[in-house]
XYZ file of C-alpha atoms in Angstrom:
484
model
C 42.133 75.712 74.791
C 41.926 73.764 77.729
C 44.596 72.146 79.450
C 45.456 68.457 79.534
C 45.519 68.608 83.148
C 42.538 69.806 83.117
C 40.864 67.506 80.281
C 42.094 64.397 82.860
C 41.136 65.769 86.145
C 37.837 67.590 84.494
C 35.957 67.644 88.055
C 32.972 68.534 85.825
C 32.950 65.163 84.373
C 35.121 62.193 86.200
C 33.821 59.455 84.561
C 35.275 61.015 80.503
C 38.666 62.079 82.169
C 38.868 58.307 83.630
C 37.755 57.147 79.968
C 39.944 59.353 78.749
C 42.593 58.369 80.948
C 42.421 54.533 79.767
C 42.336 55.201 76.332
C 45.813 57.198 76.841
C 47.287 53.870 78.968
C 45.451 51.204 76.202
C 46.825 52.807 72.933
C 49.828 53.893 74.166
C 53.321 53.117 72.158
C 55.152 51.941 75.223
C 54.416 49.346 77.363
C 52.535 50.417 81.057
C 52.241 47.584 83.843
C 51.492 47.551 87.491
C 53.432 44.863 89.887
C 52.877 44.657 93.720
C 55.096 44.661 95.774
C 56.243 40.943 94.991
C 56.787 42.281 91.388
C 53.542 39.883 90.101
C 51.679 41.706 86.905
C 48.629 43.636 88.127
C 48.228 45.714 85.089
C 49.601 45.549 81.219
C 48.645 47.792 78.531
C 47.992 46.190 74.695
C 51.293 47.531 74.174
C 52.621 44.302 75.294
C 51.428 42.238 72.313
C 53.035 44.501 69.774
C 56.428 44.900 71.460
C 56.255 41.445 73.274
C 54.169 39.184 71.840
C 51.851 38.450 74.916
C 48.004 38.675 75.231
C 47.497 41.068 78.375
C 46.186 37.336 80.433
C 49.061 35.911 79.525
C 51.109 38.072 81.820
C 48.222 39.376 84.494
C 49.532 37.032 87.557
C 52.785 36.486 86.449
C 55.665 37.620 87.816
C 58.378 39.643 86.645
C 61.132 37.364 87.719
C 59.510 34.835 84.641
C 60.184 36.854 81.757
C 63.762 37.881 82.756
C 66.901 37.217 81.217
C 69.011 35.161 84.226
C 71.821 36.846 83.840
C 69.795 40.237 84.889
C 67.733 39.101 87.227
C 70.084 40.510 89.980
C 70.076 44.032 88.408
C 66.252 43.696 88.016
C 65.690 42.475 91.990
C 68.035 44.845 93.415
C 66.615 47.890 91.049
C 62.632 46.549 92.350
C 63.925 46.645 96.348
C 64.896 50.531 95.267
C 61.986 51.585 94.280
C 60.072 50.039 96.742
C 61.743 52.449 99.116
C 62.199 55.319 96.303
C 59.348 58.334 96.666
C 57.314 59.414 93.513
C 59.332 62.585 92.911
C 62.621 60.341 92.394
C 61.067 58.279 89.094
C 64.630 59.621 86.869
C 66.654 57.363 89.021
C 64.745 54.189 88.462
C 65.464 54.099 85.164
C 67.098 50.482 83.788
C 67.554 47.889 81.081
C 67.397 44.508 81.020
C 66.092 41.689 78.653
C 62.996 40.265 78.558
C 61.823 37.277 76.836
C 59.384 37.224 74.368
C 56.461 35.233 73.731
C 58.217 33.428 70.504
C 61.424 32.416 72.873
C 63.800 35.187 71.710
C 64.882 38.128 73.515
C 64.020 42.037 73.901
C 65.940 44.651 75.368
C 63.522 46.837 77.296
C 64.335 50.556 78.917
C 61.895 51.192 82.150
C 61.272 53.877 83.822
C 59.080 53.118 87.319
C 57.729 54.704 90.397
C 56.474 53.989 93.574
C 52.831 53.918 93.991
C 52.130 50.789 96.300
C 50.545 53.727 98.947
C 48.457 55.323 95.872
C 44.904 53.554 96.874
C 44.038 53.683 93.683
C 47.067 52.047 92.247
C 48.542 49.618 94.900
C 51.782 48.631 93.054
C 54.741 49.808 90.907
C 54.258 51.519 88.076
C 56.572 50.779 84.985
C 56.639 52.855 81.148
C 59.117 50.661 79.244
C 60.175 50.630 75.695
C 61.687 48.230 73.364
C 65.358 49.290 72.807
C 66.291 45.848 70.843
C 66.815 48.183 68.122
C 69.411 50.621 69.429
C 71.508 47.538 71.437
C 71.854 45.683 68.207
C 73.142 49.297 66.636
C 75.154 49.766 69.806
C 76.748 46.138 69.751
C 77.565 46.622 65.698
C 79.058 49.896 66.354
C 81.046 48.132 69.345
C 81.986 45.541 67.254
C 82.844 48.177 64.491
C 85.253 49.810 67.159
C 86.826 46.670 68.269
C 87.460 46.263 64.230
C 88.942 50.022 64.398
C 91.160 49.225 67.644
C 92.447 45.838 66.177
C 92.856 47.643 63.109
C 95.224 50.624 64.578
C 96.838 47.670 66.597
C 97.727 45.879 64.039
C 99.481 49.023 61.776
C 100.540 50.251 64.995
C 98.556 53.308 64.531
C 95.774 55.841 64.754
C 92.075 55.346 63.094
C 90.016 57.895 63.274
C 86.420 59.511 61.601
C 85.283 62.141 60.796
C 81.894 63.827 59.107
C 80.975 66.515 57.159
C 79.304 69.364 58.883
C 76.339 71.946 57.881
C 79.014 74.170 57.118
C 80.823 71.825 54.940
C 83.894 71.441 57.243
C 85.388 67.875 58.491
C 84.417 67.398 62.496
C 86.521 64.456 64.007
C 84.047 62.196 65.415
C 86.210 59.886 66.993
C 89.783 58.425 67.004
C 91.149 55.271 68.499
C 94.993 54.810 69.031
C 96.155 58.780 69.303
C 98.750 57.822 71.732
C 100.882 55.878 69.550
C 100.974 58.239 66.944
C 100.321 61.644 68.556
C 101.556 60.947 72.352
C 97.879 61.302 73.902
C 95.614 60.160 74.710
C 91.977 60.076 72.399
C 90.116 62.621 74.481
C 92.796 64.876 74.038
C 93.442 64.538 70.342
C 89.499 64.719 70.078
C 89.986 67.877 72.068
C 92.626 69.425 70.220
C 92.273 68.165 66.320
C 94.572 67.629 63.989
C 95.566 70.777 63.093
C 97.476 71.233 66.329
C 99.860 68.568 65.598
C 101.212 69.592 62.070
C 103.824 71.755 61.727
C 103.616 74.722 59.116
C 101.092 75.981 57.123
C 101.196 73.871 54.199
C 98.249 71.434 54.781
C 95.408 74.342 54.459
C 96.265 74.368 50.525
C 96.804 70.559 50.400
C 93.763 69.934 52.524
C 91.633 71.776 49.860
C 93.114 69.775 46.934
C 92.321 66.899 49.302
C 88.878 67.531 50.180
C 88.247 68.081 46.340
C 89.200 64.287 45.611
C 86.793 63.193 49.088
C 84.107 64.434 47.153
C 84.693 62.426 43.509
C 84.776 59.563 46.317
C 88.670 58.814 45.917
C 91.204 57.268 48.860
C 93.619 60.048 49.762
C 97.293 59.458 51.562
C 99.692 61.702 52.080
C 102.757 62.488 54.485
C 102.800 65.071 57.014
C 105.575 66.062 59.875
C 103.895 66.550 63.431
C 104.893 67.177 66.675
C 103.723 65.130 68.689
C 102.093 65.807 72.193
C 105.727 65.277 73.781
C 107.903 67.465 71.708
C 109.308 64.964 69.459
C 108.828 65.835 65.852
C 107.699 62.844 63.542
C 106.817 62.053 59.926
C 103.271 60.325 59.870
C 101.299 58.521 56.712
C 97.571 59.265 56.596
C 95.229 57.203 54.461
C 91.646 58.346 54.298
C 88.512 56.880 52.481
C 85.648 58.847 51.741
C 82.230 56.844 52.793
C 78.156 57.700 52.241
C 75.935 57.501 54.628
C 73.932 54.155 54.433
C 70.847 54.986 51.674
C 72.445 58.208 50.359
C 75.345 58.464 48.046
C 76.439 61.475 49.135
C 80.119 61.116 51.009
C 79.431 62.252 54.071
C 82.376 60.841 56.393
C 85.686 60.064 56.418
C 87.441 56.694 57.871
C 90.926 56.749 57.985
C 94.456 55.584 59.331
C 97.687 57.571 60.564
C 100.839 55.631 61.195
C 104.500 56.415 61.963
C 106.536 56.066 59.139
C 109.802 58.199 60.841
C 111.897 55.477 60.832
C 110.643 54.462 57.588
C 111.052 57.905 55.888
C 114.475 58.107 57.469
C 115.168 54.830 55.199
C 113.718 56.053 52.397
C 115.665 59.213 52.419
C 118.834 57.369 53.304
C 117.859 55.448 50.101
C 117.526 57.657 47.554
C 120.691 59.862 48.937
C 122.993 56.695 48.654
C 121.470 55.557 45.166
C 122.143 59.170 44.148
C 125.452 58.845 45.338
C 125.802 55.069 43.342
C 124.297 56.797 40.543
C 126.744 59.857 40.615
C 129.746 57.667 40.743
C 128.722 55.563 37.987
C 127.980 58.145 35.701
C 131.846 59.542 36.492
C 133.117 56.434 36.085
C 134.974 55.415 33.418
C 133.829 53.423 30.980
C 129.832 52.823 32.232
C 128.121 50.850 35.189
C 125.069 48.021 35.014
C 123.461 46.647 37.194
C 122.064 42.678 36.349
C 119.867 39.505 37.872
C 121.116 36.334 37.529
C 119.525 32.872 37.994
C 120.699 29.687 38.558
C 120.987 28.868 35.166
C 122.768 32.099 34.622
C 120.885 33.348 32.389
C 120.964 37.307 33.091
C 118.706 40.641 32.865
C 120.135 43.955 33.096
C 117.847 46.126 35.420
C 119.813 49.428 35.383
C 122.575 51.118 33.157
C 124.383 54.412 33.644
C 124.179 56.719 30.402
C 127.422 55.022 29.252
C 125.376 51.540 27.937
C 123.881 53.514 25.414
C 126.738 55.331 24.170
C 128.737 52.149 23.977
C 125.843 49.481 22.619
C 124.036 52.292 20.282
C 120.710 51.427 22.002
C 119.502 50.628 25.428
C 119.698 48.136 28.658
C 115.787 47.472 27.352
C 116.461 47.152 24.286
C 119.543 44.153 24.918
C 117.366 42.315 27.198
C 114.716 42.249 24.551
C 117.277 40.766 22.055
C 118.887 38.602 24.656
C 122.857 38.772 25.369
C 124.047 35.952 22.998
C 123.835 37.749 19.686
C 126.215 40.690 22.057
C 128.871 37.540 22.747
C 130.995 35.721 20.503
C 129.251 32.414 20.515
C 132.706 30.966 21.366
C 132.668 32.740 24.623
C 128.491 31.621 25.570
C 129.304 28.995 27.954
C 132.161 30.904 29.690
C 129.778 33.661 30.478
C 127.074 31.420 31.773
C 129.766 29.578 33.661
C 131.574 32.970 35.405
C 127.817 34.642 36.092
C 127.045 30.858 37.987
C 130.529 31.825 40.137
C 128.869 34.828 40.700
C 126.068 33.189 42.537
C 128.280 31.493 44.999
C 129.493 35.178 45.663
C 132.545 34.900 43.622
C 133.931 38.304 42.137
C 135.110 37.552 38.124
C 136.688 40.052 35.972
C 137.630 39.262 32.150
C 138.164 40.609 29.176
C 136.558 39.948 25.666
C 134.593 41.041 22.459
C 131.178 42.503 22.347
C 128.934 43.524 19.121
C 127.091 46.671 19.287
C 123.478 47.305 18.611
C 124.553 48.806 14.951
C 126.806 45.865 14.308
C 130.445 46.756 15.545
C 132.720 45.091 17.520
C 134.284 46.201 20.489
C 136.624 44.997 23.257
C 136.106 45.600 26.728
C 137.540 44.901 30.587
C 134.739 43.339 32.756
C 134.713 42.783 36.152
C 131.447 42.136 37.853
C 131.080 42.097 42.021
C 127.739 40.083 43.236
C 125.605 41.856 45.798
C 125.208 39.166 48.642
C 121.251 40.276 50.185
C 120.977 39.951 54.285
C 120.260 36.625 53.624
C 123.647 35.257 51.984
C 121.621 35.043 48.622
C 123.606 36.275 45.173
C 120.427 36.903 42.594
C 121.982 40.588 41.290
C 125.888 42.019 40.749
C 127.148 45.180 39.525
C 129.436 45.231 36.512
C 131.830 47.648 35.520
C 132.651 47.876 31.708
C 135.639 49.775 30.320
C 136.232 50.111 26.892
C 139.675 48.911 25.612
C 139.493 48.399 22.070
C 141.992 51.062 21.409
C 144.485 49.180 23.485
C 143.934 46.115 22.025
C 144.285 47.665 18.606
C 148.003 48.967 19.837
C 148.835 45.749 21.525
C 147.948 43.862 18.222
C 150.141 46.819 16.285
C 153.292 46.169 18.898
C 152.316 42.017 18.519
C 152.939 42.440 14.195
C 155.730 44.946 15.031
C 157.629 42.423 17.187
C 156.791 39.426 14.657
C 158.658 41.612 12.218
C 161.354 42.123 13.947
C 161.993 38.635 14.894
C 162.554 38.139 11.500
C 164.116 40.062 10.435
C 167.645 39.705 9.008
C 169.196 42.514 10.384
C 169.945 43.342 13.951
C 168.263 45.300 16.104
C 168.549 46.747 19.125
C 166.409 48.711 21.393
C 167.679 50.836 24.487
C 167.058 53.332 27.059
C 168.153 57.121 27.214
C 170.649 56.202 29.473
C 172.123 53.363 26.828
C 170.916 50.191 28.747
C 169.525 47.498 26.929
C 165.795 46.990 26.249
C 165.465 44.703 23.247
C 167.527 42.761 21.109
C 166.347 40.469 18.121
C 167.321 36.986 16.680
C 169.940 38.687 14.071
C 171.608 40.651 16.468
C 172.018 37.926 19.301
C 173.645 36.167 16.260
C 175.647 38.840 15.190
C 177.284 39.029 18.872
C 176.947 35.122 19.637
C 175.340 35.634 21.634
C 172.278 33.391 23.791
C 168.748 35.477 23.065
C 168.216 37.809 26.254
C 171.716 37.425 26.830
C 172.741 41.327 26.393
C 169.516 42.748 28.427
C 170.664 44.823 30.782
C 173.647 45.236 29.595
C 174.791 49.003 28.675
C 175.611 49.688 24.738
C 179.134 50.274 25.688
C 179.698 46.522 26.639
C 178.716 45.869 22.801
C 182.161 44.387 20.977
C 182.158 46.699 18.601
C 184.196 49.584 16.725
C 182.812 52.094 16.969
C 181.695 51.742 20.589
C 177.985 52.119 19.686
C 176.942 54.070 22.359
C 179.067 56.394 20.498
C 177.860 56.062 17.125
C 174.716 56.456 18.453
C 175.107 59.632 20.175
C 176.611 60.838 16.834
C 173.243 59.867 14.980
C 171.590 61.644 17.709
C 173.183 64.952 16.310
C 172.987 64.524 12.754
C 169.064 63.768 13.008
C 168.588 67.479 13.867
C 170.152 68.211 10.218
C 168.475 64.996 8.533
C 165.298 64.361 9.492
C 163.526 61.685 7.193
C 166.634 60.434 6.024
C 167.750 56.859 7.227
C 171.408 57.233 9.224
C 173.742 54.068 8.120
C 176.664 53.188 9.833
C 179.583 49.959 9.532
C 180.247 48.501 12.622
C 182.687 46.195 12.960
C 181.994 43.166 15.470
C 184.395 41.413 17.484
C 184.475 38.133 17.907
């Protein structure tokens, strides 16, 4: 087969390799022009009214400096004077873009490549191969734009975005990353350099990767924590969100857009969290009696949000199940308006404690000590307290028991008295102050021995003292005789 060289510089027949020559220049894809040395059009190709919009006469005696965006005309004159003094061999270096108008008004971006041929007597001017790149700047602006989106993006979290794709082999590639030095202490080129991989510390993210990549593929968004070191030693806790995307026209996922931010601090809070409410949680459920914790408007009207195991024990039923009820049918109605009226004092960050009756989910009734302490937020704002409950129906049971007891003995007609072990006076009643004339409360205090009595009582007492060892059950009656 014979070469094109030789097809083109056929000696055997100039005139078809000349033919041949401007058929290759007339139906060629990119545009070919010759300017003299004042840059005016000698020569355009047809390619100039697909790519341009021109008829080859409307250019022909024009020159370049027309068609030229202002703002490049510099770049364009001072890349002409360079090739006016290039050679022929050095037609790489004169290679430049610049816009050029079309015929319609708009603008092109064009890529040329020219060399020197103004001593080429067959030429006489510059020749330029140039080829519309409108295409790949409008790409190349979107996908600036696109990274401007990315940077203001990992500004904004105060973070790292990154891409990656999928490989031939199936493996993710980082493609790029923007923001590695507030998240990994270096710079891009570095974390491009060194990957991911580098910066976690232990092992575990080769199982958890595969779970993840699993879930990239079903097209789901993926976060998860990791702990890194970062390029300087320190070792952080970082968040990672990643979103699986298909190429445009496919939908296949094919890459990966993501985020990575700092949460240390945030972790650290977290953690601090969930140890203290563990702590709150542990001392409630040792407490006493139970814990709740309740919101409170301004109306003071009230929802429990959290109970320790005690509420359900005590009510029968739940925190849920109360608030779904609503605490008046728990509260004598008596007592409604005090309760809206103390929770309203807890608002103004007033502590209230009381005491009072309470039905249970299966109908019984129970007494209980109440004191509830409002959590004041950062803010000064009461909308929540904490309430302690104790039950203290049993003591109310014995106080009413020692209430009838004392009623009795008020009216009793005999006298009574009550004392210590060491004989000193607790308790007298109505009868016995009588007995003695003497004013009530009067002998309080007093030792049994003061009594006017014979026998001394003390005495007779310490006698029924021994005989209740030999009588037990039986009454012990004694005269005394009171002097007056």
């Amino acid at each position: 087969m014979e070469h094109p060289r030789n097809v083109l510089s056929s000696a055997d027949d100039p005139d078809r390799a000349v033919e041949r020559l401007r058929a290759l220049t007339e139906y060629s894809l990119e545009i070919i022009t010759i300017q003299d040395a004042s840059g005016t059009f000698t020569y355009v190709n047809e390619a100039v009214r697909h790519h341009l919009g021109y008829n080859v006469g409307e250019m022909i005696g024009r020159n370049a400096a027309d068609f030229v965006h202002p703002d490049d005309l510099a770049l364009m004159r001072d890349r002409f004077r360079s090739i006016t003094k290039s050679a022929r061999d050095h037609a790489d270096l004169n290679c430049f873009e610049y816009r050029f108008r079309h015929q319609d008004g708009t603008w092109c971006w064009l890529e040329s490549i020219a060399v020197n041929a103004l001593e080429n007597p067959a030429v006489l001017g510059i020749i330029a191969h140039s080829r519309d790149i409108s295409l790949r700047k409008t790409n190349e602006r979107i996908l600036a734009l696109h990274h401007a989106r990315y940077r203001t993006v990992a500004d904004l979290s105060e973070g790292a975005v990154h891409e990656y794709f999928i490989n031939a082999q199936g493996d993710y590639e980082l493609e790029w990353t923007l923001g590695a030095d507030r998240v990994y202490g270096c710079s891009d080129a570095e974390y491009r350099r060194r990957g991911w991989q580098s910066f976690v510390i232990g092992d575990g993210w080769k199982q958890e990767s595969e779970k993840r990549a699993r879930k990239y593929l079903l097209g789901e968004t993926v976060e998860f924590n990791a702990q890194i070191r970062r390029a300087d030693g320190q070792v952080r806790w970082i968040e990672v969100r990643n979103r699986p995307i298909a190429d445009p026209g496919s939908e296949k996922f094919a890459r990966l857009v993501g985020v990575a931010i700092d949460v240390t601090e945030r972790k650290h809070a977290a953690d601090a969290l969930r140890e203290s409410e563990f702590r709150y949680r542990t001392v409630a459920d040792l407490t006493s009696g139970f814990v709740y914790e309740a919101e409170v408007d301004e109306a003071g009207e009230v929802e429990i949000v959290w109970a320790s195991p005690g509420w359900d024990t005590f009510f029968g039923g739940s925190f849920e199940e109360m608030n779904r009820i609503g605490w008046r049918q728990f509260v004598n109605p008596a007592d409604h308006n005090a309760a809206i009226r103390r929770r309203q004092r807890l608002r103004t960050g007033e502590r209230t404690e009381m005491e009072l009756s309470l039905r249970t989910l299966n109908g019984g009734s129970r007494w209980v000590h109440l004191a509830n302490q409002p959590i004041v937020e950062h803010d000064g704002a009461v909308n929540r307290y904490i309430g302690v409950v104790h039950d203290i129906t049993d003591r109310k049971v014995n106080e009413e028991v020692l209430r009838s007891q004392a009623l009795a003995v008020e009216v009793m007609h005999e006298g009574v008295v009550l004392s210590d072990s060491h004989g000193v006076i607790r308790m007298t009643n109505p009868a016995l102050d009588r007995m003695f004339r003497v004013s009530p409360g009067e002998l309080i205090g007093k030792h049994l021995d003061e009594l006017p009595c014979e026998p001394p009582l003390d005495r007779r007492i310490a006698e029924f003292a021994d005989e209740a060892g030999t009588r037990i059950g039986a009454p012990l009656v004694s005269a005394l005789t009171v002097h007056g």
